[in-house]
Coordinates of N, CA and C in Angstrom, one line a residue:
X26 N 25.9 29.3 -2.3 CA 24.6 28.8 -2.0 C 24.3 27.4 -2.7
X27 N 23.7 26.5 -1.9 CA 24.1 25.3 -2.6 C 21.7 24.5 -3.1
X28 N 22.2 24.3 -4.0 CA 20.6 24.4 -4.7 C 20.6 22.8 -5.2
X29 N 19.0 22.4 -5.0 CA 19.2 21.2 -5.9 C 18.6 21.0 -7.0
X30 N 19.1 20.2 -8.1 CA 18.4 20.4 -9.3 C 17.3 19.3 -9.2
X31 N 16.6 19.9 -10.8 CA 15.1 18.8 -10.8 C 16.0 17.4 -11.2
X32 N 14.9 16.4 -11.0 CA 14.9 15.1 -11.9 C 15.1 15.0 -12.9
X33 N 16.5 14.5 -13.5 CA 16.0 14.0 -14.7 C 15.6 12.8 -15.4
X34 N 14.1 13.2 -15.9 CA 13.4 11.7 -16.0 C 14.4 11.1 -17.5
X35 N 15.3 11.9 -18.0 CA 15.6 10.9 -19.3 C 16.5 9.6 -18.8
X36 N 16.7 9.9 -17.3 CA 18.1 8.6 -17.0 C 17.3 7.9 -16.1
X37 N 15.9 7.8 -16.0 CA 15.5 6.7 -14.8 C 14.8 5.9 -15.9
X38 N 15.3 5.0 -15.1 CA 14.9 3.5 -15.9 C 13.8 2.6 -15.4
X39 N 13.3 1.9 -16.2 CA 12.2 1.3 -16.3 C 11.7 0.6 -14.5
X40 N 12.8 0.1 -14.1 CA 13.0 -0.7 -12.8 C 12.5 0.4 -11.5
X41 N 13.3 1.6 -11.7 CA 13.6 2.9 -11.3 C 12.0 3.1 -10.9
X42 N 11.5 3.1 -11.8 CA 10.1 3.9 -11.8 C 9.3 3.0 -11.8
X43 N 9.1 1.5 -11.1 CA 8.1 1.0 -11.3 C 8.2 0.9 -9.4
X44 N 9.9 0.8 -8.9 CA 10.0 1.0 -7.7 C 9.3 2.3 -6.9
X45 N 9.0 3.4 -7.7 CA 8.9 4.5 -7.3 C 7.2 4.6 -6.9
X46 N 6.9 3.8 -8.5 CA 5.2 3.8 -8.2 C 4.6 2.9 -7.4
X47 N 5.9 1.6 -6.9 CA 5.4 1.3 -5.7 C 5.3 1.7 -4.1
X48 N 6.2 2.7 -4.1 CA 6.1 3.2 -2.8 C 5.5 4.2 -2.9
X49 N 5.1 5.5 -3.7 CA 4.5 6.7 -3.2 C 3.4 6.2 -3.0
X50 N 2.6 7.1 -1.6 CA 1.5 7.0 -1.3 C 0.3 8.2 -2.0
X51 N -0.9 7.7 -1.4 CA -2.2 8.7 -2.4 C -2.8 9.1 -0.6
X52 N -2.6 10.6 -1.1 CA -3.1 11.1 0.3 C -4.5 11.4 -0.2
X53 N -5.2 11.9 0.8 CA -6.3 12.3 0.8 C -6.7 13.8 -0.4
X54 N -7.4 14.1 -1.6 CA -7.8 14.4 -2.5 C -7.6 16.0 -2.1
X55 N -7.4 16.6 -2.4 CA -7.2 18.5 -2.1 C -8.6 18.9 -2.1
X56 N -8.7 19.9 -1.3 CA -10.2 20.8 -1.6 C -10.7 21.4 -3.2
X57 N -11.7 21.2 -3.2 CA -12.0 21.7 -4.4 C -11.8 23.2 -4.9
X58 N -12.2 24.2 -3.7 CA -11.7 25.2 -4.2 C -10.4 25.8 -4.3
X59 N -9.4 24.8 -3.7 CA -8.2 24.8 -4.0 C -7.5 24.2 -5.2
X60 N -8.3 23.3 -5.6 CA -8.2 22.8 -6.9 C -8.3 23.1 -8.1
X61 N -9.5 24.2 -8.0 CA -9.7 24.8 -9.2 C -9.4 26.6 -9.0
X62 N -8.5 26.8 -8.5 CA -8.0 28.4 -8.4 C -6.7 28.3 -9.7
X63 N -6.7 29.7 -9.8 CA -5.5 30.2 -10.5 C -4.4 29.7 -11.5
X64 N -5.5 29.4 -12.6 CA -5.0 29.0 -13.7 C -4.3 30.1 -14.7
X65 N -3.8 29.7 -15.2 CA -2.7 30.6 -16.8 C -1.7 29.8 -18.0
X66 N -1.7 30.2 -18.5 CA -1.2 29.2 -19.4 C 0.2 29.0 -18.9
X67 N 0.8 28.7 -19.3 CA 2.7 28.2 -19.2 C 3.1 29.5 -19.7
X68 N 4.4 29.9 -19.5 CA 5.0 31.2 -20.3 C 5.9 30.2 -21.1
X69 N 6.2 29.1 -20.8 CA 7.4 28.3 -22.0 C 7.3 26.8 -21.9
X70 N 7.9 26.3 -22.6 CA 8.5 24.6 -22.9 C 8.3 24.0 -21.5
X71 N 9.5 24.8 -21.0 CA 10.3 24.4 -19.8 C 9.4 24.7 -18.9
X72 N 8.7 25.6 -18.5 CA 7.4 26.0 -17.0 C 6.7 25.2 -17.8
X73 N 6.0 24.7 -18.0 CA 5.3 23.6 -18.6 C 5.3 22.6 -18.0
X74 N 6.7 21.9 -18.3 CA 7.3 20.7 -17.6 C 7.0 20.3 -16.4
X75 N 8.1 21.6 -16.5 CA 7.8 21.5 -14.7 C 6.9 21.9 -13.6
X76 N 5.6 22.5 -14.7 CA 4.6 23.0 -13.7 C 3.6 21.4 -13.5
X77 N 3.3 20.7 -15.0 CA 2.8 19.7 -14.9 C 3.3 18.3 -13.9
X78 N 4.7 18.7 -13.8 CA 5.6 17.4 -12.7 C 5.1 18.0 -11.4
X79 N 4.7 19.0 -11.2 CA 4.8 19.8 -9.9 C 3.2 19.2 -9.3
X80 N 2.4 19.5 -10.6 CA 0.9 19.1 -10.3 C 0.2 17.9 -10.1
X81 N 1.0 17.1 -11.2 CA 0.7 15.7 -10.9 C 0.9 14.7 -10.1
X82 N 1.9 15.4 -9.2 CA 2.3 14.8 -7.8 C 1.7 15.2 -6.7
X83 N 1.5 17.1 -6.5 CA 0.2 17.4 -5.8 C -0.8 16.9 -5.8
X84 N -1.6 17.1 -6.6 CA -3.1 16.3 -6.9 C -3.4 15.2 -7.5
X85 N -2.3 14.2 -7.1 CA -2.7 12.7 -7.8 C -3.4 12.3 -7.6
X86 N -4.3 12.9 -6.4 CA -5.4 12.0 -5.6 C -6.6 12.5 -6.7
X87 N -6.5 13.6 -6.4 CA -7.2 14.7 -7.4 C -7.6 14.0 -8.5
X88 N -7.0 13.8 -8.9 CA -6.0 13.5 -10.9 C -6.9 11.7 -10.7
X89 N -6.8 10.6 -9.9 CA -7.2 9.3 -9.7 C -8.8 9.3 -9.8
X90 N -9.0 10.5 -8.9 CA -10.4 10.6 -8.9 C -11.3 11.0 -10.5
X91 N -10.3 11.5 -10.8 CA -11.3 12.2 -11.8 C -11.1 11.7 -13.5
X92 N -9.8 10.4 -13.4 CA -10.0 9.7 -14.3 C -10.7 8.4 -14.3
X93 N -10.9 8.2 -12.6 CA -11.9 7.3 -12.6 C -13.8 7.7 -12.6
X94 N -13.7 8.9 -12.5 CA -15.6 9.6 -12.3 C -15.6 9.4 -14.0
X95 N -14.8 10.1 -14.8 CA -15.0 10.2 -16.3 C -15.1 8.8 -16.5
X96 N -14.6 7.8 -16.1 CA -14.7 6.6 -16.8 C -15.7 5.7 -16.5
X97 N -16.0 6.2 -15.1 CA -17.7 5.3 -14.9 C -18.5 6.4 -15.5
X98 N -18.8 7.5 -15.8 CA -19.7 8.5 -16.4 C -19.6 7.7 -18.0
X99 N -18.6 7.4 -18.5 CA -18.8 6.5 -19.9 C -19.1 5.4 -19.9
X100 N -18.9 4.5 -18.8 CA -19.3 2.8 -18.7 C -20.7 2.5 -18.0
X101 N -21.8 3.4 -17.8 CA -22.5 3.2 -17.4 C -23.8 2.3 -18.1
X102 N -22.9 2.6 -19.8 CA -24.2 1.9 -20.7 C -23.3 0.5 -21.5
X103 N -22.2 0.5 -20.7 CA -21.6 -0.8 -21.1 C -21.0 -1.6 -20.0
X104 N -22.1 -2.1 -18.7 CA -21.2 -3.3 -17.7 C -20.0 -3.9 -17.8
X105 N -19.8 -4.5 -19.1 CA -18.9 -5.2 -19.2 C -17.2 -4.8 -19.1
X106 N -17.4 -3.1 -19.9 CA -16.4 -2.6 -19.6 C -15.9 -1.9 -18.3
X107 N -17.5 -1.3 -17.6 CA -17.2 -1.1 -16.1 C -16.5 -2.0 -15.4
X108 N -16.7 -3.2 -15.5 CA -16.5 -4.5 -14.8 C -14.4 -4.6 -15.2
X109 N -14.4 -4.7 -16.2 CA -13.2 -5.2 -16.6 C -12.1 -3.6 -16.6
X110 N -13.0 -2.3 -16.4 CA -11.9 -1.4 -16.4 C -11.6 -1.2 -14.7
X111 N -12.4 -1.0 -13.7 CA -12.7 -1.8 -12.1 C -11.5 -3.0 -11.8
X112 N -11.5 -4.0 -12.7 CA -10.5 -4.7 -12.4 C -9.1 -4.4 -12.7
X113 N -9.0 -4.0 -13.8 CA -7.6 -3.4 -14.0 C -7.2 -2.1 -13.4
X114 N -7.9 -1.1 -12.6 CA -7.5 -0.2 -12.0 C -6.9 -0.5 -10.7
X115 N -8.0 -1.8 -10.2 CA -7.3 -3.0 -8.8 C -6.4 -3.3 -9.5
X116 N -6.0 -3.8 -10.3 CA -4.7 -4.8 -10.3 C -3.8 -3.6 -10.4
X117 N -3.7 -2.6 -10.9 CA -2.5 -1.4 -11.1 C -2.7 -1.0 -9.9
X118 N -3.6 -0.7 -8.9 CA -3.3 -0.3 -7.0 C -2.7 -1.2 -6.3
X119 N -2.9 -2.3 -6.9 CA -2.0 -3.6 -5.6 C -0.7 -3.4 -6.3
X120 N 0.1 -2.8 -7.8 CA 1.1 -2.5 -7.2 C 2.2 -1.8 -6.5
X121 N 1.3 -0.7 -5.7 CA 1.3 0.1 -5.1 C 1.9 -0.2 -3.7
X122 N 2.7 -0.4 -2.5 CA 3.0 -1.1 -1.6 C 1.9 -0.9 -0.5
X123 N 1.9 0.5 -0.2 CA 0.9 1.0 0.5 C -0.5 0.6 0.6
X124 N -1.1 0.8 -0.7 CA -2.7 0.2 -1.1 C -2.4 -1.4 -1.1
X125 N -1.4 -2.3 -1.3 CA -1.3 -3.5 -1.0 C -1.7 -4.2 0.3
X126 N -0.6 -3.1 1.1 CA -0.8 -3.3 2.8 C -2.2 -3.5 3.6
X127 N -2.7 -2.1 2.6 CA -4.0 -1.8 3.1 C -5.1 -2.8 3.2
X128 N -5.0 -3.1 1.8 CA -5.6 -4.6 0.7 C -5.3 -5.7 2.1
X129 N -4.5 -6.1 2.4 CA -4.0 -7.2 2.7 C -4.5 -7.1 4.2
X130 N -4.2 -6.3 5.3 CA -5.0 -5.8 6.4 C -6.1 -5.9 7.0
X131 N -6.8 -5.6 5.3 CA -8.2 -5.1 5.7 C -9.0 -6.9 5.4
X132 N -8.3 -7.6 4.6 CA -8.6 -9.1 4.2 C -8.4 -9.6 5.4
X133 N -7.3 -9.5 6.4 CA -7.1 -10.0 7.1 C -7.7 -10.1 8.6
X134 N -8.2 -8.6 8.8 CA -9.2 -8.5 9.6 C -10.5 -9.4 9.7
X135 N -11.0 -8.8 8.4 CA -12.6 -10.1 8.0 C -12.4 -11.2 7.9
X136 N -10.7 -12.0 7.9 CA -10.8 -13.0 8.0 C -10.9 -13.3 9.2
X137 N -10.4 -12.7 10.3 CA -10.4 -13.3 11.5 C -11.9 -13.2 12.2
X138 N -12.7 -12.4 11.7 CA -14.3 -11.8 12.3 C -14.4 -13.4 11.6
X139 N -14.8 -13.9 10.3 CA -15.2 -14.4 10.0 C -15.0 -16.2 9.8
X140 N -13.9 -16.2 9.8 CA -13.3 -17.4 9.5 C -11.9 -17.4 10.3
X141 N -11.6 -18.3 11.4 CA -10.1 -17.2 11.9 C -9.1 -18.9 11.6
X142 N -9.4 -19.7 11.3 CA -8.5 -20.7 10.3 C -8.0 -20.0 9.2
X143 N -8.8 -19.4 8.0 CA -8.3 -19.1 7.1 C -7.2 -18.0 7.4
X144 N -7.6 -16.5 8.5 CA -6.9 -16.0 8.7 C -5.1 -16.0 9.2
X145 N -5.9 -17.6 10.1 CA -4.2 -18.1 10.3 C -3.6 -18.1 9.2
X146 N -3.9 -19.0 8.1 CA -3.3 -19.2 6.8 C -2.9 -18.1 6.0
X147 N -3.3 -17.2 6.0 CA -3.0 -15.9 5.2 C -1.7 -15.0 6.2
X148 N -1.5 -15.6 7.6 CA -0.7 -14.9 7.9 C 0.7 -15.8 7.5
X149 N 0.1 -17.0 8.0 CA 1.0 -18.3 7.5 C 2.6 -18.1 6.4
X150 N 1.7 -17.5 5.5 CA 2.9 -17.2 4.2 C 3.4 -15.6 3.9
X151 N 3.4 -15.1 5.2 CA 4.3 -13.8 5.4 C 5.2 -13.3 6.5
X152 N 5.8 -13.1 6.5 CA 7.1 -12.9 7.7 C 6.7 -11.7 8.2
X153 N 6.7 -11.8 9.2 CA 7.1 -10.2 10.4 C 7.0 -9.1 9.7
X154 N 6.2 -8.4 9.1 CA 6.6 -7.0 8.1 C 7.0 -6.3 9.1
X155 N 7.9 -5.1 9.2 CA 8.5 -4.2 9.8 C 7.4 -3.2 9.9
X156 N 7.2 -2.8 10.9 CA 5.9 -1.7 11.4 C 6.4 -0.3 11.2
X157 N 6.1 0.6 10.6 CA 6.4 2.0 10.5 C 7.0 2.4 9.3
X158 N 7.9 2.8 9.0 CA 8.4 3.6 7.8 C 9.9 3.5 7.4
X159 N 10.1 3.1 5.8 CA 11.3 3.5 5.7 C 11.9 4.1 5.8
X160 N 13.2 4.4 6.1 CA 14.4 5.6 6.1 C 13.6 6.8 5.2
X161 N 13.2 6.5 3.7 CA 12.3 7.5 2.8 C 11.2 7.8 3.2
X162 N 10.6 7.4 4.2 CA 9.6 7.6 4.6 C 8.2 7.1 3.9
X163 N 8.7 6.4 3.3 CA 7.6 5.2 2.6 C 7.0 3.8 3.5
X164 N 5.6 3.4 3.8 CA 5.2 2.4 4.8 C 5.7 1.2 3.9
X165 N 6.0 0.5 4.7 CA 6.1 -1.6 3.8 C 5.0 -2.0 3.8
X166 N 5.4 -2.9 2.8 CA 3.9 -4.1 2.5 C 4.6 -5.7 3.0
X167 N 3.5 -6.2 3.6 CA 3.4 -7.5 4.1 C 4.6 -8.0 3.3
X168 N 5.5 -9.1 3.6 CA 5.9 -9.6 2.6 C 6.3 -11.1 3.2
X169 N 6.8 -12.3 2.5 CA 6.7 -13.5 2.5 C 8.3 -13.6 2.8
X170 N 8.2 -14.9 2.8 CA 9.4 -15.4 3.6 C 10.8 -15.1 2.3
X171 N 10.2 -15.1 1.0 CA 10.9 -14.9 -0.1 C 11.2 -13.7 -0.1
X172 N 10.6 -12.8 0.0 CA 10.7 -11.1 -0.4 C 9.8 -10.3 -1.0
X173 N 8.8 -11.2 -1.6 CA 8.0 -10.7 -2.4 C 6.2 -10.3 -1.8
X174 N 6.0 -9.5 -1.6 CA 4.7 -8.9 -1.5 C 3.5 -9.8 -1.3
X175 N 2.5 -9.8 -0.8 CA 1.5 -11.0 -0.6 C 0.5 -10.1 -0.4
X176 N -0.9 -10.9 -0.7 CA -2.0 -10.1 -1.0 C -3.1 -11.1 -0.3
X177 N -3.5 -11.4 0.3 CA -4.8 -12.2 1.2 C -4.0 -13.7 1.0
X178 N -2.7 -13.5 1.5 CA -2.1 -15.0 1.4 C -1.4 -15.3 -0.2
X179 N -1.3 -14.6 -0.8 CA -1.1 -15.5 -2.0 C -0.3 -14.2 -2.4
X180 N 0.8 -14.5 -3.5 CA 2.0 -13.7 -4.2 C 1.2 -13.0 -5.1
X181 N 1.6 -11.3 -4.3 CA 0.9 -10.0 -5.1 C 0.7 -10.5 -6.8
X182 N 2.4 -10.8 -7.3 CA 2.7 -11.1 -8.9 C 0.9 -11.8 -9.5
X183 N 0.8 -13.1 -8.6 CA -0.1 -14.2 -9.3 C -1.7 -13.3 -9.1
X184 N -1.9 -12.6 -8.0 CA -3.0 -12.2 -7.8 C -3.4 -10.8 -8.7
X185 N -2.3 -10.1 -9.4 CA -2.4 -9.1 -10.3 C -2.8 -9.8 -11.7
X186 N -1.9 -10.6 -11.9 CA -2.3 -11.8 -12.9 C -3.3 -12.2 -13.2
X187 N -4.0 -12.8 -12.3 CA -5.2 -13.7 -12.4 C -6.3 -12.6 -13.0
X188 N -6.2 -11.1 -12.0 CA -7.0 -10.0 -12.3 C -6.9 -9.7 -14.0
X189 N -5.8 -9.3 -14.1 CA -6.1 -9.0 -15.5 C -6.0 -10.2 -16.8
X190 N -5.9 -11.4 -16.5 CA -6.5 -12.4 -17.3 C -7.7 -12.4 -17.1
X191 N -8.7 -12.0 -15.9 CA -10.0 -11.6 -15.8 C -10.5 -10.7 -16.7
X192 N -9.9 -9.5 -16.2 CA -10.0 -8.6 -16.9 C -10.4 -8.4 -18.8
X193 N -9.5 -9.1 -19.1 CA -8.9 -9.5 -20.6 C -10.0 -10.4 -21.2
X194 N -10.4 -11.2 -20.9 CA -11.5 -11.8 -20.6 C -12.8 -11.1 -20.8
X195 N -13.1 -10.4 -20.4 CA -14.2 -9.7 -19.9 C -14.1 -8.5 -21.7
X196 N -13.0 -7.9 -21.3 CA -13.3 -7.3 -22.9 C -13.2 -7.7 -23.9
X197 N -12.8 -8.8 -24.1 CA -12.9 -9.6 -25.3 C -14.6 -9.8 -25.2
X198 N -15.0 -10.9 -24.6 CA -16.3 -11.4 -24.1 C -17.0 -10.0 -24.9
X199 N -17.3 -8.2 -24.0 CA -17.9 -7.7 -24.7 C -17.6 -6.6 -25.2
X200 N -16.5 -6.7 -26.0 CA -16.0 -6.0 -26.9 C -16.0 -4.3 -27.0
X201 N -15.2 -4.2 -25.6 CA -15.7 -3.1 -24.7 C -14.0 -2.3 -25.3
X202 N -13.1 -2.7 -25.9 CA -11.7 -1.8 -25.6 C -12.2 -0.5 -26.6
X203 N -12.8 -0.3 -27.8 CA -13.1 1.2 -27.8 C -13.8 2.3 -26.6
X204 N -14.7 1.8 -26.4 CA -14.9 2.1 -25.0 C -13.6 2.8 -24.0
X205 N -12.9 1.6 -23.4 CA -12.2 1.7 -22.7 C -10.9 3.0 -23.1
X206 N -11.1 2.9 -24.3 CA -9.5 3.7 -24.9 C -10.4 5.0 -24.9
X207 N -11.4 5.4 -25.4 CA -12.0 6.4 -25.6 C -11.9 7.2 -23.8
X208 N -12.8 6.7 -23.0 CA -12.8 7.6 -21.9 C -12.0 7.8 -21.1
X209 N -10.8 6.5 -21.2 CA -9.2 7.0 -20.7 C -8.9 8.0 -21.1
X210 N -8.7 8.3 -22.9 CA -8.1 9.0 -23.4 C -8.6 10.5 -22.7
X211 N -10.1 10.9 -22.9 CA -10.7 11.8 -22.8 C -10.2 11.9 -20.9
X212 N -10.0 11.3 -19.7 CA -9.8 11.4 -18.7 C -8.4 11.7 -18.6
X213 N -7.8 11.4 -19.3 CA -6.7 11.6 -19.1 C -5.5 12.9 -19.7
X214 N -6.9 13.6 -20.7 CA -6.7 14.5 -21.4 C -7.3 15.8 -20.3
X215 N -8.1 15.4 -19.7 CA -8.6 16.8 -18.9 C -7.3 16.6 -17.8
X216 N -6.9 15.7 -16.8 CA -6.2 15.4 -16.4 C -4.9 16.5 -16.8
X217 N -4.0 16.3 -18.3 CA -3.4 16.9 -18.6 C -4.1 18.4 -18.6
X218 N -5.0 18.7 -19.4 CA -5.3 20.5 -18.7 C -5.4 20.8 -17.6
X219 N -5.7 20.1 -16.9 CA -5.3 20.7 -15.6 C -4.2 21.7 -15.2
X220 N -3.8 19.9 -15.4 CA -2.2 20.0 -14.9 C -1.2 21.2 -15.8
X221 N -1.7 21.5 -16.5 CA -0.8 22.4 -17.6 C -1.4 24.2 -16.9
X222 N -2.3 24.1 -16.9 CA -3.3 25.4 -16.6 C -3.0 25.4 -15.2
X223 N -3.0 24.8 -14.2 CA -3.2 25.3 -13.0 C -1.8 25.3 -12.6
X224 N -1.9 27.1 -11.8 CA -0.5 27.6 -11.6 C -0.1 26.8 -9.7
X225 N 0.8 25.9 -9.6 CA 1.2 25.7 -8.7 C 1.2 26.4 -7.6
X226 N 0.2 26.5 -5.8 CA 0.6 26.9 -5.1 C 1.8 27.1 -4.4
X227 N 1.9 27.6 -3.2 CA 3.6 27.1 -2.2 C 3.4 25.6 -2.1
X228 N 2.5 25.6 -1.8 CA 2.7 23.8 -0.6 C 2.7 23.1 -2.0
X229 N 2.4 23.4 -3.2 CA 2.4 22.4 -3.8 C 3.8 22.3 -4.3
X230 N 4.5 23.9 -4.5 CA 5.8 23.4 -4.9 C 6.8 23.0 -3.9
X231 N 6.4 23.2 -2.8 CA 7.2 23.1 -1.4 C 6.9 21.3 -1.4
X232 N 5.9 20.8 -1.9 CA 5.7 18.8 -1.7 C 6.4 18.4 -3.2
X233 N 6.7 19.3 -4.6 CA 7.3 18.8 -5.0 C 8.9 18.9 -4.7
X234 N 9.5 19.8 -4.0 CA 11.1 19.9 -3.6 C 11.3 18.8 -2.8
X235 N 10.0 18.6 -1.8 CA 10.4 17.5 -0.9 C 10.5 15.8 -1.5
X236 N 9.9 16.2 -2.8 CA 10.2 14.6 -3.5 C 11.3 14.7 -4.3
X237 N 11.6 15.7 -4.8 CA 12.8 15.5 -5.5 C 14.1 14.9 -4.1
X238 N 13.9 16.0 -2.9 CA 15.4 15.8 -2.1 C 14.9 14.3 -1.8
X239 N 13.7 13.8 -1.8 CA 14.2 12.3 -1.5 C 14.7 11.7 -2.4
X240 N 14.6 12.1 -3.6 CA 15.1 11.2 -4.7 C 16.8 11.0 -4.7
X241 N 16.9 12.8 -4.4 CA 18.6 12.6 -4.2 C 19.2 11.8 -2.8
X242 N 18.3 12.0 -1.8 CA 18.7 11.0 -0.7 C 18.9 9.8 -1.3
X243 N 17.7 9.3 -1.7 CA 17.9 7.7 -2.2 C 18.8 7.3 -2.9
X244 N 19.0 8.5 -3.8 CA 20.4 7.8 -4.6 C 22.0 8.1 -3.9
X245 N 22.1 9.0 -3.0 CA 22.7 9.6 -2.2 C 23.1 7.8 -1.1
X246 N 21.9 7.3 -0.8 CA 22.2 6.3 0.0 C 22.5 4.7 -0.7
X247 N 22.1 4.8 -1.9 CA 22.6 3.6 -2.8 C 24.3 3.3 -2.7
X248 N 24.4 4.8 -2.9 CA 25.8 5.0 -3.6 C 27.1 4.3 -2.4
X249 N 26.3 4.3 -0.8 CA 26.9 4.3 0.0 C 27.4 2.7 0.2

């Protein structure tokens, strides 16, 4: 009988996984009372692991939502850090390929309702993106005649940049990063109970098998 094993995260490298966080997509958020059923603790080390890898890929959408509700529920009596934690959650979604495309699409539409020079120009500095899906089944993002990603005309890199030199900016200005570290921490801590407590349905461990076999495809197709 021929079985496949988990991931192991100790040999993926830095490159590995920033590739990875740019292609998976964020589907639409799980039902709530699917969300909060049938919790238990871990029986060991190891179901631990792998129940939290299992969950945090199910419910990311889940898991995005509710580090961002905790974090405007804290920034409500500090703008500044609303403002500058807002920006940096944009700048970490445009590296995302998918939410890029989206980004870039949806700019490009309003450009043409509203100004359709400028929209020429934004198409200007990107080549033909390929329509539909890779081999992994991951969608592409717009990209330029170089290779590199574009975001309302201009290189994803510089437009992430600019954001969190904004960003950076902004909490210095109002001296907002205890703030900021606090209600991540705390968001990201419920986050983990979840994820630890809640016992994996089928479909959820049935959508984690299906990311691991792509992982072995992909490397399966490198090798070729």
């Amino acid at each position: 009988r021929h079985t496949f094993s988990t991931m192991d995260w100790s040999q993926v490298t830095a490159s590995e996984l920033a590739s990875a966080v740019a292609e998976v997509e964020m589907p639409t958020p799980r039902p709530l009372p699917e969300f909060f059923a049938k919790f238990a603790p871990p029986p060991s080390a190891s179901k631990l692991k792998s129940r939290v890898k299992c969950n945090v890929y199910y419910y990311r959408s889940n898991y995005a939502v509710m580090i961002l509700l905790t974090s405007l529920f804290g920034f409500y009596r500090n703008p500044g850090a609303l403002f500058s934690f807002l920006v940096t959650t944009f700048s970490a979604l445009l590296c995302n390929d998918p939410f890029a495309n989206a980004v870039h699409t949806r700019a490009l539409t309003l450009a043409r309702k509203v100004h359709p020079p400028l929209a020429a120009w934004m198409r200007s500095g990107t080549a033909n993106a390929a329509a539909g899906m890779h081999a992994t089944g991951f969608h592409t993002a717009p990209r330029s005649r170089g290779g590199g990603v574009r975001v309302c005309g201009f290189p994803r890199n510089m437009v992430v940049a600019a954001l969190l030199v904004l960003s950076a900016l902004v909490i210095y200005l109002t001296s907002a990063v205890t703030t900021i570290c606090f209600y991540l921490t705390v968001g990201f801590a419920i986050v983990f109970a979840h994820a630890s407590l809640r016992m994996p349905n089928l479909k959820a461990r049935l959508a984690s098998a299906r990311e691991d076999f792509k992982n072995v495809w992909r490397g399966f197709d490198h090798t070729l």
